[in-house]
């Protein structure tokens, strides 16, 4: 389906590694508390990136919409 995004439930963090990958990153929140926490974290991280001379965070932060779980073979 065009325009879809694959979303993961974060249990532990892993680094993407290859900056050339065509993947995009996003954090979808389900309430105001989560949204505030994510935005605060992104602001702190962006300040550190800027201090180190790096560019802007490109991760999308948005309210979660409808979703469905992917097939079992794509989990983990």
Coordinates of C-alpha atoms in Angstrom, one line a residue:
X1 CA 0.0 0.0 0.0
X2 CA 1.5 3.4 -1.0
X3 CA 2.1 5.9 1.7
X4 CA 2.2 3.4 4.6
X5 CA 4.8 3.4 7.3
X6 CA 6.1 0.4 9.2
X7 CA 6.1 1.2 12.9
X8 CA 7.8 -0.7 15.7
X9 CA 7.1 -0.9 19.4
X10 CA 10.3 0.1 21.1
X11 CA 11.5 -2.4 23.6
X12 CA 15.2 -1.4 23.4
X13 CA 17.1 1.0 21.1
X14 CA 19.2 0.1 18.2
X15 CA 21.1 2.4 15.9
X16 CA 20.2 2.5 12.2
X17 CA 23.9 2.6 11.3
X18 CA 23.9 3.4 7.6
X19 CA 23.0 7.0 6.9
X20 CA 22.4 6.1 3.2
X21 CA 19.4 3.8 4.1
X22 CA 16.1 4.8 2.5
X23 CA 14.3 4.3 5.8
X24 CA 12.7 7.1 7.7
X25 CA 12.2 7.3 11.5
X26 CA 9.1 8.4 13.3
X27 CA 7.7 8.4 16.8
X28 CA 3.9 8.2 17.1
X29 CA 2.3 9.0 20.4
X30 CA -1.1 8.1 21.8
X31 CA -1.5 10.8 24.4
X32 CA -0.3 14.3 25.5
X33 CA 2.1 12.9 28.2
X34 CA 3.9 10.8 25.6
X35 CA 4.0 13.6 23.1
X36 CA 5.5 16.0 25.7
X37 CA 8.1 13.4 26.7
X38 CA 9.1 12.7 23.1
X39 CA 9.3 16.4 22.2
X40 CA 11.4 17.2 25.3
X41 CA 13.8 14.4 24.6
X42 CA 14.1 15.5 20.9
X43 CA 14.8 19.1 22.1
X44 CA 17.6 17.9 24.4
X45 CA 19.1 15.6 21.8
X46 CA 19.0 18.3 19.2
X47 CA 20.9 20.7 21.5
X48 CA 23.6 18.1 21.8
X49 CA 23.7 17.5 18.1
X50 CA 24.0 21.2 17.4
X51 CA 26.8 21.5 20.0
X52 CA 28.7 18.7 18.2
X53 CA 28.2 20.4 14.8
X54 CA 25.6 18.0 13.4
X55 CA 22.4 18.7 11.5
X56 CA 18.8 18.6 12.6
X57 CA 16.8 15.6 13.8
X58 CA 14.6 14.4 10.9
X59 CA 12.5 12.0 13.0
X60 CA 8.8 12.7 12.5
X61 CA 6.9 13.2 15.8
X62 CA 3.1 12.9 15.4
X63 CA -0.1 11.6 17.0
X64 CA -0.6 7.9 16.2
X65 CA -3.4 7.1 13.7
X66 CA -5.1 3.8 13.1
X67 CA -2.8 0.8 12.8
X68 CA -2.7 -2.9 12.5
X69 CA -0.1 -5.4 13.5
X70 CA 2.2 -6.8 10.8
X71 CA 2.4 -10.5 10.1
X72 CA 4.3 -12.7 12.6
X73 CA 7.2 -13.3 10.3
X74 CA 8.0 -9.6 10.3
X75 CA 8.0 -9.3 14.1
X76 CA 11.4 -8.9 15.9

